[in-house]
Each structure stands twice: as C-alpha cells, then as structure tokens.
Short mmCIF file of C-alpha atoms and ligand atoms in Angstrom, two decimals:
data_model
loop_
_atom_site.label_atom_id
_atom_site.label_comp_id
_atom_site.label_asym_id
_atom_site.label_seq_id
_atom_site.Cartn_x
_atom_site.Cartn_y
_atom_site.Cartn_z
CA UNK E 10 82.70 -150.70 -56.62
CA UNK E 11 78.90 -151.42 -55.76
CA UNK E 12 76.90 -148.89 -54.03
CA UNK E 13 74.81 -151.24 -52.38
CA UNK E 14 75.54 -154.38 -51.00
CA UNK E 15 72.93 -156.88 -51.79
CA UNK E 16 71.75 -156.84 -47.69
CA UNK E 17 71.11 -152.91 -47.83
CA UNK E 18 69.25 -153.01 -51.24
CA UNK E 19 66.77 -155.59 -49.29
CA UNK E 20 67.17 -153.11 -46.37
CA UNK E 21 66.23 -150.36 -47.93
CA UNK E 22 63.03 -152.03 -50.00
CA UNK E 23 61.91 -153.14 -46.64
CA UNK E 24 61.93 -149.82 -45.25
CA UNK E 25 60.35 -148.36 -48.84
CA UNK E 26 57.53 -150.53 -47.78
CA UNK E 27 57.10 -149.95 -44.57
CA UNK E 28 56.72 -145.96 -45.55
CA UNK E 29 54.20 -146.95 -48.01
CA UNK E 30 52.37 -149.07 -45.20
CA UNK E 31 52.50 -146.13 -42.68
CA UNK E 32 51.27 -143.65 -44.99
CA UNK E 33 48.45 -145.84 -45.84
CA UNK E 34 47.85 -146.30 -42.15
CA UNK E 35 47.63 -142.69 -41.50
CA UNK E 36 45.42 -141.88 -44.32
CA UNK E 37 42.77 -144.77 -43.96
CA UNK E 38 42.88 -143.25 -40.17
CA UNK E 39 42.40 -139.69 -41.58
CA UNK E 40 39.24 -140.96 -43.59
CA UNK E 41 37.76 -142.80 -40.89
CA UNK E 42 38.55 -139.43 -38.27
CA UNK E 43 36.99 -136.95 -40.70
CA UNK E 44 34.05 -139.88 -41.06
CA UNK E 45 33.25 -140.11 -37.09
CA UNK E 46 33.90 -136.23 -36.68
CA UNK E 47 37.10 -136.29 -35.02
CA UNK E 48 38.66 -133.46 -36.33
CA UNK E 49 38.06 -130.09 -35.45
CA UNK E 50 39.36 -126.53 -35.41
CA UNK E 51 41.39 -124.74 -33.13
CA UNK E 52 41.32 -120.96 -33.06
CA UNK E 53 44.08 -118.95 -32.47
CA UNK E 54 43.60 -115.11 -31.76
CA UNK E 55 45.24 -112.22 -34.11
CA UNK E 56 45.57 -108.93 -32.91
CA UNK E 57 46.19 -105.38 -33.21
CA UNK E 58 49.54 -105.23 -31.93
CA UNK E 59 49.39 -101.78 -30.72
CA UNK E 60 46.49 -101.52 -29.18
CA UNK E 61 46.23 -105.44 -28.20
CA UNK E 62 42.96 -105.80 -29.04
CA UNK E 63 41.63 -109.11 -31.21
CA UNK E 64 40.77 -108.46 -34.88
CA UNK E 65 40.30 -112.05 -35.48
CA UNK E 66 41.36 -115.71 -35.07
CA UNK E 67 43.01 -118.06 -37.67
CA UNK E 68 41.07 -121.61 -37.30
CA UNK E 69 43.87 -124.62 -37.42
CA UNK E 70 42.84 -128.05 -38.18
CA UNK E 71 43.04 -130.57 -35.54
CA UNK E 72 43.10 -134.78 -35.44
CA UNK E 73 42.19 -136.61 -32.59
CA UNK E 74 42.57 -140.35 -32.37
CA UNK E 75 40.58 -142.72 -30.56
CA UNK E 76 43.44 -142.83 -27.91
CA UNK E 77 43.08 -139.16 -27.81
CA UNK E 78 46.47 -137.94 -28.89
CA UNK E 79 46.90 -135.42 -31.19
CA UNK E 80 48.24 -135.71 -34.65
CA UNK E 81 50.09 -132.96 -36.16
CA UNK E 82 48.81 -131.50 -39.13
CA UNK E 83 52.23 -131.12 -40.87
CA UNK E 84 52.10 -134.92 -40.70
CA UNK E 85 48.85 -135.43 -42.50
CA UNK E 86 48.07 -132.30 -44.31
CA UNK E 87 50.57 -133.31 -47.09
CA UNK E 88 48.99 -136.47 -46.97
CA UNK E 89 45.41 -135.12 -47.30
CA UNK E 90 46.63 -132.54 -50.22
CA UNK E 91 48.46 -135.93 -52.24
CA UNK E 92 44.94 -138.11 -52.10
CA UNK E 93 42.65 -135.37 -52.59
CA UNK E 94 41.04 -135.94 -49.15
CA UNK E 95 41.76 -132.24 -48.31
CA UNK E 96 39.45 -131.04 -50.86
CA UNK E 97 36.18 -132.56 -48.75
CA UNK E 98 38.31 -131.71 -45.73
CA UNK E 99 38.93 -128.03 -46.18
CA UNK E 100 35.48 -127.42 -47.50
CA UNK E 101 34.45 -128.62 -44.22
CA UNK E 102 37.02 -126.67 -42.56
CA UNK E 103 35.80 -123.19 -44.29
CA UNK E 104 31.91 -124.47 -43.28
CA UNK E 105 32.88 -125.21 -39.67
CA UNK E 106 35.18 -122.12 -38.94
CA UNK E 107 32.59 -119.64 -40.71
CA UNK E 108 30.17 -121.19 -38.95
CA UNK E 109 31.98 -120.28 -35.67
CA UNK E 110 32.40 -116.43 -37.70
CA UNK E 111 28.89 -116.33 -37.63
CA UNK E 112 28.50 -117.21 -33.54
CA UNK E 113 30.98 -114.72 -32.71
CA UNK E 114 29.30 -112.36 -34.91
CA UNK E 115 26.12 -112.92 -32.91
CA UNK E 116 27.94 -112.34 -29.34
CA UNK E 117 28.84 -109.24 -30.39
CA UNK E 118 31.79 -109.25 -31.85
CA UNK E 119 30.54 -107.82 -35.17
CA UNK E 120 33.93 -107.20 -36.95
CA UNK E 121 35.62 -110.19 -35.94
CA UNK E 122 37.78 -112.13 -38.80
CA UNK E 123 38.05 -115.45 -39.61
CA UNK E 124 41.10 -116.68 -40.78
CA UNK E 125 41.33 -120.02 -42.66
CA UNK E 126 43.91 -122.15 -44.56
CA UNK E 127 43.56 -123.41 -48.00
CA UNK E 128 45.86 -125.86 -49.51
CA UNK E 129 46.39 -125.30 -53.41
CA UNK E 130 45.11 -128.49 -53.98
CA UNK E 131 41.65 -126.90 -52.69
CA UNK E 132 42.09 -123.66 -54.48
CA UNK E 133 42.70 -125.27 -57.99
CA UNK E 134 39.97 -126.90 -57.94
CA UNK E 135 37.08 -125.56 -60.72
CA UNK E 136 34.54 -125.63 -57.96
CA UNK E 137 36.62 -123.39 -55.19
CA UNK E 138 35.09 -119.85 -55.96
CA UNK E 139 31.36 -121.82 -56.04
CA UNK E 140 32.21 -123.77 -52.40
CA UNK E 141 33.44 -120.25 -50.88
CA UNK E 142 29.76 -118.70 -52.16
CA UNK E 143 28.09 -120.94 -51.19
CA UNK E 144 29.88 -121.58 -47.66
CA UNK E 145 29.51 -117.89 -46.58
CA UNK E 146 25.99 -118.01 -47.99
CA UNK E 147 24.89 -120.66 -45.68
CA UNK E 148 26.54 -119.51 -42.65
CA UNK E 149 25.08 -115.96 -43.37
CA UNK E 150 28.66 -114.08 -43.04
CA UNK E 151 30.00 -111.21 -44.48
CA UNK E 152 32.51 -112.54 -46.99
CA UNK E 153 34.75 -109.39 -46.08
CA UNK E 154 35.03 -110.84 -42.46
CA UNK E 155 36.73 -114.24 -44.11
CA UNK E 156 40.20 -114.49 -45.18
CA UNK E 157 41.73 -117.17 -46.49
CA UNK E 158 45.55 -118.04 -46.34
CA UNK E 159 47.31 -119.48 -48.97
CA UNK E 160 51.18 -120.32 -49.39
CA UNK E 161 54.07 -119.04 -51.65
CA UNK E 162 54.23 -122.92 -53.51
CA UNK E 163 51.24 -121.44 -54.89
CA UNK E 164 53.94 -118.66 -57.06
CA UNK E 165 54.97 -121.26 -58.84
CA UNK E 166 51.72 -122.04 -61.14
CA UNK E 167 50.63 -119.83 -63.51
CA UNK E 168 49.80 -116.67 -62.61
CA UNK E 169 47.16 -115.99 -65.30
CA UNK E 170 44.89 -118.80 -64.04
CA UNK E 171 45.70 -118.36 -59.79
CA UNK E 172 44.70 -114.72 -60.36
CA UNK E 173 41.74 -115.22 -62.17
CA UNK E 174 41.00 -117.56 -59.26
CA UNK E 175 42.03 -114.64 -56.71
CA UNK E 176 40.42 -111.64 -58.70
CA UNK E 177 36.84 -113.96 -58.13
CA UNK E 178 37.41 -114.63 -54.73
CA UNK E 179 38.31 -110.45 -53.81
CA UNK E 180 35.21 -109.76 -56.22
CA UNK E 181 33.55 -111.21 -53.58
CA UNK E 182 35.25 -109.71 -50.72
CA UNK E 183 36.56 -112.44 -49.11
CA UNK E 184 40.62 -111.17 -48.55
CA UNK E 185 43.61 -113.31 -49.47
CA UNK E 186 46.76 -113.59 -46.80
CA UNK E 187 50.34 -115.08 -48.30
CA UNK E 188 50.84 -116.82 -45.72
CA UNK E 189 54.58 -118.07 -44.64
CA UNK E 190 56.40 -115.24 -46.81
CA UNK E 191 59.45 -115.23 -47.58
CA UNK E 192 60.03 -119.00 -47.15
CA UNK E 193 59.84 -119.93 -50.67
CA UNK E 194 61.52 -119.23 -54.12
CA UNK E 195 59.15 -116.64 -55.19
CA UNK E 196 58.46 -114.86 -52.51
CA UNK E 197 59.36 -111.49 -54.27
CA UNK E 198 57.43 -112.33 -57.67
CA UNK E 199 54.71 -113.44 -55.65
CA UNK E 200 54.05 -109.41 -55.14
CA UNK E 201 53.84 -107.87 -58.56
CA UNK E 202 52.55 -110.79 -59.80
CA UNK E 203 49.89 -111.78 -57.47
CA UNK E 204 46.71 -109.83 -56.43
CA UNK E 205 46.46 -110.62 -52.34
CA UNK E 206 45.85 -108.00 -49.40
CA UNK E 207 48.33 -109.45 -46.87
CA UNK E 208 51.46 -110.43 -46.56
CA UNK E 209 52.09 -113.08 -42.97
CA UNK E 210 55.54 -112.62 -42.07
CA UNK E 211 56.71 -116.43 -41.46
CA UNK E 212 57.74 -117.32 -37.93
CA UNK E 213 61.46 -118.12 -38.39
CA UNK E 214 61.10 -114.65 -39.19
CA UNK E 215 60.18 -113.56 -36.25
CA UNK E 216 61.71 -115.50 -34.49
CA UNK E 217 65.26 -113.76 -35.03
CA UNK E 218 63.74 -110.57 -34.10
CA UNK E 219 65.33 -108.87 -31.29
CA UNK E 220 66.20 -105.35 -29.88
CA UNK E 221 69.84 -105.89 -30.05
CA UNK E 222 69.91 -107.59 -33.79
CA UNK E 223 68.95 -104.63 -35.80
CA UNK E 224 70.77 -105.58 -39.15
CA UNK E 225 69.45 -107.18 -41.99
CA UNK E 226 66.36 -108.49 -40.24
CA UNK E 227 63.70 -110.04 -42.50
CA UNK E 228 60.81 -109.41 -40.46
CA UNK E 229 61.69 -105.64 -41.03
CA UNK E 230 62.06 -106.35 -44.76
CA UNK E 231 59.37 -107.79 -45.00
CA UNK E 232 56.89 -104.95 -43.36
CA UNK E 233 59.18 -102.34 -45.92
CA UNK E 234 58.08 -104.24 -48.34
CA UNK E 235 54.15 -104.84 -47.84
CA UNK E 236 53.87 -101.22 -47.01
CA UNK E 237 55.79 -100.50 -50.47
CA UNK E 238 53.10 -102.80 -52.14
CA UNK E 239 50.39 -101.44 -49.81
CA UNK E 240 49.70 -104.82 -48.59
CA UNK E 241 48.58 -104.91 -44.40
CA UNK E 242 51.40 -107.13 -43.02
CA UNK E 243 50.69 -109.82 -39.82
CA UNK E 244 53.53 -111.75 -38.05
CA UNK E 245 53.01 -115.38 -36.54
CA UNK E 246 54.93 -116.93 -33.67
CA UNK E 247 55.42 -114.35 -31.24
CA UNK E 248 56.35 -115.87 -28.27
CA UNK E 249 57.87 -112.92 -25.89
CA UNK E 250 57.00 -109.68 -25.38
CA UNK E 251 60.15 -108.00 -26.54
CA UNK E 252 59.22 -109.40 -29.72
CA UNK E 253 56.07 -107.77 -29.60
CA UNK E 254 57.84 -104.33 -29.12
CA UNK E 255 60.02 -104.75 -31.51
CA UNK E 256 57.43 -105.52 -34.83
CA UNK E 257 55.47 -102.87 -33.29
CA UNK E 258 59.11 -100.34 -34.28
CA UNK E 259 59.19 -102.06 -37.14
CA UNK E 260 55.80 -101.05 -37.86
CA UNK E 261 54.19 -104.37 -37.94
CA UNK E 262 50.05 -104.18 -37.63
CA UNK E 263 49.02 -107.27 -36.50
CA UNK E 264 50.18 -110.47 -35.08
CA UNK E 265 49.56 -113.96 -33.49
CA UNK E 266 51.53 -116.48 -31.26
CA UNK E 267 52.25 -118.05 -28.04
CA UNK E 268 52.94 -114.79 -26.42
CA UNK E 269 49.38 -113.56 -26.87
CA UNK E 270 47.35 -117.13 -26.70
CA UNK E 271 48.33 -120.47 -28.28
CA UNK E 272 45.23 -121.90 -30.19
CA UNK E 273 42.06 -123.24 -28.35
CA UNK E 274 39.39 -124.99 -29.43
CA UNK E 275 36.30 -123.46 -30.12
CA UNK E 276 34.79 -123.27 -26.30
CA UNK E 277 37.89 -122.33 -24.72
CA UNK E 278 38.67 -119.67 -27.19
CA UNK E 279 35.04 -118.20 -26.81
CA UNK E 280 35.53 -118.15 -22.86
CA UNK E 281 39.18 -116.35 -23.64
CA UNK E 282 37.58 -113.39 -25.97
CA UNK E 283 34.61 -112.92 -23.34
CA UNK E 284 36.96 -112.55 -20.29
CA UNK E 285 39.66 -110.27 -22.58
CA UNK E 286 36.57 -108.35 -22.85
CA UNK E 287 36.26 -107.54 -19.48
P1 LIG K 7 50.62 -122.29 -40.50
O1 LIG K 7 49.43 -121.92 -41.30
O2 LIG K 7 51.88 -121.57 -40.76
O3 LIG K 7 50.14 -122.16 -38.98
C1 LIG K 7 50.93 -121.69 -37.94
C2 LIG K 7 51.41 -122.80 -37.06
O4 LIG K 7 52.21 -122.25 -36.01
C3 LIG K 7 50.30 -123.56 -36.34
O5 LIG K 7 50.73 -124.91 -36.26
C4 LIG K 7 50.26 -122.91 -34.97
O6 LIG K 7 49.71 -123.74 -33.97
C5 LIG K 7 51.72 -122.65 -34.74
N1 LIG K 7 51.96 -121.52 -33.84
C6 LIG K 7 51.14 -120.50 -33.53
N2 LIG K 7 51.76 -119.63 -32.69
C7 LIG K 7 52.99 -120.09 -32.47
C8 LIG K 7 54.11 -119.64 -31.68
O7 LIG K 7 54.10 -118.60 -31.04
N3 LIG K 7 55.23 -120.42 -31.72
C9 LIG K 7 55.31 -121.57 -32.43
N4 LIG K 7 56.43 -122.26 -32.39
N5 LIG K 7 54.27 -122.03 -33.19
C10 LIG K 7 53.14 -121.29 -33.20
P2 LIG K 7 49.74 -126.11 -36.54
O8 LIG K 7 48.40 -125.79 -35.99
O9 LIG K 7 50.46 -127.33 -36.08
O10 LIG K 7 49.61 -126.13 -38.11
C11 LIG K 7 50.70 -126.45 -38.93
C12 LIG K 7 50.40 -126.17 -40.36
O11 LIG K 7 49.37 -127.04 -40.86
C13 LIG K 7 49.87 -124.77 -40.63
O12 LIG K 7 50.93 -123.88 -40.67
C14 LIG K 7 49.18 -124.95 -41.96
O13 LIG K 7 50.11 -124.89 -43.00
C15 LIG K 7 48.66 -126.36 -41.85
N6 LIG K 7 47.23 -126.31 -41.52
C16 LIG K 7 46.63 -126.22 -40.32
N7 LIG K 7 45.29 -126.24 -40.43
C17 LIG K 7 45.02 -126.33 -41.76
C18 LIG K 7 43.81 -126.38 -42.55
O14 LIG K 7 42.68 -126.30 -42.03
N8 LIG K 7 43.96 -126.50 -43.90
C19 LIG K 7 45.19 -126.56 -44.50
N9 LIG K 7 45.24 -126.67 -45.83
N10 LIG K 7 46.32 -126.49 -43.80
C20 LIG K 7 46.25 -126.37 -42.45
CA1 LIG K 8 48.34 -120.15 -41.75
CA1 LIG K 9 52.40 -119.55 -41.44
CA1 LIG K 10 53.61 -122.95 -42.05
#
C-alpha cells in the first residue's frame, strides 16, 4: 500500500515551502527590527521571597513590529540561535541590560542584579568571555552584579570545553544561573559536572506547587538538591500567593513571576522599583 497518495506528497511539499517562506519572512523581519532598533528589553523583578524585597531583575528580549504587535521570543529566538543572528543580538542584549545595571546602580540601588539570557550559540562562541569583559567594562558594572542564564541543552556538549568557558566567566565574577532545571535529559549531570552558582527551578515546576500536593513535588526536589550542591536556588512563574508560601516551606530563596510583577520595559520597571521603595 502507498503511504502517500500522489495529491498529499504535493500537499505536503507545498506546505514544506511555505515553512521555509515563513521562516525566511520572520528572520529578514528580525534583521531589519534589530537594524531600526525595535527590539528591546523587558525587565522582570526577582526577589527575596521572604522578605519581598527586589535583589534584581532578569532582562527578556522583546520584538516589536511596525504594526506594533509583539512577537514572542520562543518564536524567533530559535530562529536567531539557527542563523547566527543571536550572536550580534545577545551581545547587544548583555550591552543594553548592563547598561540599565549601571542606571539602577546610580539611583541607588547599589546591589541590584542583572539577570540576562544567553543562548549556547552565544556562549560557544571563542569571543564570549572577551564580549562579557569588555561589555561590563564599558558600562562600568561590577561583573558580580551580572548573571547570566544559560539552559540544560547546554549538558549535552562537552563538559571539558563549557567549563573552561564557565571557570573564565566566574574568574571574573560574573555568576552563572541553570536556568529551566529539570526540563532536560541532564538535568542531574548537569550538577557534578558543571561549575554554576544557581539552580532556576523551571515554571511547570512551580506551577504544581500547592499546600495540599505535598508528595513527590519537584520544586521541593529541586531546592533539596541545590542546597545539597550548595547552589542558591530561584523559582520562575509564580503566579499566586499560596505559591509563594509554599517555596518559601520549601525553603526556596528567591523568585520571579506574575504574582510579584510581570516584566516591564525599562521606564515602567524603574517607576515600579521607585514606588516599591516607598
Ligand atoms: P525563560 O528564560 O524561561 O523566561 C521566562 C519566561 O516566562 C518569560 O517569557 C517570562 O515573560 C515568562 N514569565 C515570567 N513570569 C511568569 C509567570 O508568572 N507565569 C508565566 N506563565 N510566565 C511567566 P518570554 O519573555 O516570552 O521569554 C521566553 C523565552 O525566550 C525565555 O524563557 C528565554 O528562553 C528566551 N529569551 C528571552 N529573552 C532572551 C534573550 O535576551 N536571549 C536569549 N538567548 N533568550 C531569551
Ligand atoms: Ca531565563
Ligand atoms: Ca526559565
Ligand atoms: Ca524557558
């Protein structure tokens, strides 16, 4: 029996085609956005979860079109990481969100850290330990005060050559967050094998924590398990308050999510620490 009748083999090219097309689309877009300075950051706050107060911000990456609708960045980050366009991108992204580091430093907020994503794409390349100097250089930054996130797909190279990467970058102070653990396939080599300072408990995570569900919870796990490896432990998407509570039992330091402030762009977070202030 054929799989395919001739009609869905034509079908299916067409669509093939169309991907390709949209893809192309979307990246020729990206190039022209990052050309005419239409992306930007968004910061979203991270705090002590006991105390409530904010530590710090992670800076998320932001496309706006000329229609001015938003463009997710789980649609075009991949993208951006396939063509190599997220190397220019994310140096500009570490410029941009130190650069913001260094205002807040200014208002006052002396120990505030910036939290920033970097693709492995970015932190592969020979160059990555030289654009970090050099970006916290020129923004005139403590390099303790940056952190940069990376993911788990990252477990999967070779650990000799990420952690000579890593052991360069903490040499310099800057501090490295694993950032959606427990999502991948390595999650648990990823601790002995891997020289970080923080472990970010994924969202899914977090989001199945609740004061009735005390079994087998991940997010618990998890904090068991950076406090084992004396890695400092921060969980994303809260979104209640009885979440909250709960990683604070579970003896959770930090967090970030809905529940505390969704990310804002640069102005409207600024206004947002000022008036927390008060
Ligand atoms: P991520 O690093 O895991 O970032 C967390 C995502 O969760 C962000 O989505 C954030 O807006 C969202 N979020 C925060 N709090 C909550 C909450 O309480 N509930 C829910 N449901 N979501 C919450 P966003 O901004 O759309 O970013 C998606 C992903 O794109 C990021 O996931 C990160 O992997 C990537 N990304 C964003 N900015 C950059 C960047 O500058 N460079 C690189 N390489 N990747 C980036
Ligand atoms: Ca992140
Ligand atoms: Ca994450
Ligand atoms: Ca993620």
């Amino acid at each position: 029996a054929k799989l395919f009748s001739r009609g869905k083999v034509q079908y299916f090219k067409a669509s093939l085609r169309q991907a390709a097309k949209d893809r192309i689309e979307l990246l020729t877009g990206l190039r022209e956005a990052f050309s005419s300075e239409r992306l930007f950051l968004y910061y979203q706050p991270q705090i002590d979860l006991r105390t409530r107060r904010v530590i710090g911000a992670e800076a998320l990456l932001r496309w706006r079109n000329q229609h001015g609708e938003f463009i997710p960045p789980d649609r075009f980050i991949p993208l951006a990481e396939q063509s190599g366009t997220i190397i220019p991108i994310g140096a500009w992204v570490l410029r941009t969100a130190c650069a913001q580091l260094k205002q807040l430093i200014d208002l006052g907020y002396s120990d505030f850290r910036m939290a920033v994503n970097v693709s492995y794409a970015q932190f592969r390349e020979p160059d990555f330990v030289d654009v970090l100097t050099k970006v916290i250089n020129e923004a005139c930054v403590p390099a303790q005060q940056l952190e940069i996130e990376l993911t788990e797909s990252i477990a999967i190279e070779d650990p000799i050559s990420i952690n000579q990467t890593l052991s360069a970058i903490r040499a310099l102070g800057i501090k490295v967050a694993m950032d959606d653990f427990g999502t991948g396939y390595s999650s648990l080599s990823v601790l002995n094998k891997l020289r970080i300072d923080r472990l970010k408990i994924d969202r899914a995570f977090v989001a199945d924590v609740s004061p009735v569900a005390t079994d087998g919870n991940l997010a618990r796990v998890i904090i068991h398990l950076a406090k084992d490896f004396q890695l400092s432990v921060i969980a994303e998407g809260i979104e209640t308050e009885s979440q909250l509570n709960e990683l604070i039992k579970m003896g959770c330091d930090e967090g970030q999510g809905y529940f505390i402030a969704k990310p804002m762009d640069a102005k409207t977070f600024v206004d947002w620490l000022m008036a927390d202030a008060k």
